[in-house]
């Protein structure tokens, strides 16, 4: 007897984009130097729990007048564009009519530091750009990695089949290793963290909340 | 105009039970000595479900089968705490619960500097509990060290915030719930709740016992 045909497809998929921004290493190193120099009390976000191993700036990075920051904003949004476009039903022409709003901060995660789990409110997309990243020590696959938490929470019952699902159906967190000049983009509502930095050097990231407005849309909720 | 009565109540409540073993000092001393002595390959969990860390030892899941009296004393306390939580939160009566067998997987963690445990929950179990043998040092400049953090089960509830919902009071506020465990403290919670242990920055050890329970004949 022939087995009946089955069509298998993922449903309820989560978009995750990995984008290589067209920047040179010298530009990135210069940006890292700028951010490191500004990792001061003046720029620290006083609203988050102080952590000597994880510096978080205020979310006003894109308001800085410095040319490298303006260039970063431009490159980051340009890199995000094809990812968001590919995930939506908008045509390119329609997409280009959308207004974009973005806020960003930078994070310096020191050795043995981490960024605890968070979700980002009032935005549709989270973009995390890697300015500087040390390589992961041997045997430390999740050192300084972005970990996106599993959000399909119906898996409390498991059996011999669901325990060993193949991608993209397998449950579990998703790891992404930041490399200098690379960027990850995903829905802002997804819980995510930066795992403990097990290396001996700093990990420098820019974390942006991004949202888009329809043409003529008068108001967006305040950040 | 007189305002008509308005009753506000939690809609989708998650039960958390918190208890204390008093006194706990002698038992915890005995447990600590036993656990440290058995921090060996023989007793290590051979099939960890997450990326293992050198800073954290996880035992096999058969702890409550150990015959040592300190382990059996802890077993009685922890499983009794779980059973009482079931009675408090369900329609089961004691006679019905007494006819059920509480199955469990139970293990211990010894965590040292920069050890942590990634967010997870426990499929195929209904209730989980964590008991604190030794909380470890709590450095004053690391307030986030070694926290047991439960993630909000209301996924997406905090995605839109404005002045009307940004300052919700307990139990309606969204966000993670963090517990700094103390020696002798037990937390019982539904196994579906995603939880994690934040990096521990004490210079000593943090020792906990965790159990997953399921009920049957």
Coordinates of C-alpha atoms in Angstrom, one line a residue, chain A residues 49-53 112-114 116-117 119-123 139-142 147 149-150 153 155-159 163 173 175 189 191 193 196 198 221-223, chain B residues 51-55 113-116 118-125 141-144 147 149 151 153 155-156 158-161 166 178 191-192 194 196 199 201:
Chain A
X49 CA 19.6 48.1 37.6
X50 CA 23.2 49.1 37.7
X51 CA 25.6 46.3 36.7
X52 CA 29.3 46.8 36.7
X53 CA 29.7 44.1 34.1
X112 CA 31.6 37.7 32.9
X113 CA 28.8 40.1 32.2
X114 CA 25.5 39.5 30.4
X116 CA 19.3 39.7 31.1
X117 CA 16.2 38.6 29.3
X119 CA 11.3 42.2 25.5
X120 CA 11.0 45.6 23.9
X121 CA 7.7 47.5 24.1
X122 CA 6.1 49.9 21.6
X123 CA 8.1 48.7 18.7
X139 CA 33.5 24.9 24.5
X140 CA 31.6 28.1 25.2
X141 CA 29.2 28.2 22.3
X142 CA 26.8 30.6 24.0
X147 CA 19.6 33.9 22.7
X149 CA 13.7 32.4 23.8
X150 CA 11.4 29.7 22.5
X153 CA 4.8 27.3 24.8
X155 CA 5.2 21.9 24.5
X156 CA 4.5 20.8 28.0
X157 CA 3.4 17.4 26.7
X158 CA 6.3 15.7 24.9
X159 CA 6.6 12.2 23.6
X163 CA 11.2 15.3 21.6
X173 CA 16.0 28.7 22.1
X175 CA 21.3 31.2 19.3
X189 CA 8.1 41.2 21.4
X191 CA 12.2 37.6 24.8
X193 CA 19.1 37.9 26.2
X196 CA 27.4 35.5 29.7
X198 CA 33.1 34.1 28.8
X221 CA 2.2 56.0 20.9
X222 CA 5.0 57.8 22.8
X223 CA 8.1 55.8 23.4
Chain B
X51 CA 24.9 23.6 27.4
X52 CA 26.9 22.5 30.4
X53 CA 29.0 25.0 32.3
X54 CA 32.1 24.4 34.2
X55 CA 30.8 26.8 36.9
X113 CA 31.3 32.4 40.3
X114 CA 29.7 33.2 36.9
X115 CA 27.6 30.1 36.8
X116 CA 24.0 30.4 35.6
X118 CA 19.4 29.2 31.0
X119 CA 15.6 29.8 30.8
X120 CA 13.6 26.6 30.6
X121 CA 10.5 24.8 31.8
X122 CA 9.8 21.2 32.6
X123 CA 7.6 19.2 30.2
X124 CA 5.8 16.2 31.4
X125 CA 5.6 17.4 35.0
X141 CA 27.4 45.7 43.9
X142 CA 25.8 42.8 42.0
X143 CA 22.1 43.0 42.9
X144 CA 21.2 40.7 40.1
X147 CA 18.4 35.3 41.2
X149 CA 13.8 34.5 37.8
X151 CA 9.3 34.9 33.2
X153 CA 3.5 33.8 31.3
X155 CA 3.5 36.7 26.5
X156 CA 3.1 39.9 24.6
X158 CA 3.9 44.2 27.8
X159 CA 4.3 44.9 24.2
X160 CA 2.0 47.9 24.2
X161 CA 2.5 50.2 27.1
X166 CA 2.6 51.1 32.5
X178 CA 12.7 37.5 40.8
X191 CA 6.2 23.3 35.8
X192 CA 5.1 25.2 32.7
X194 CA 9.7 29.5 32.2
X196 CA 16.2 30.8 34.9
X199 CA 24.7 34.6 36.8
X201 CA 28.8 36.4 41.3

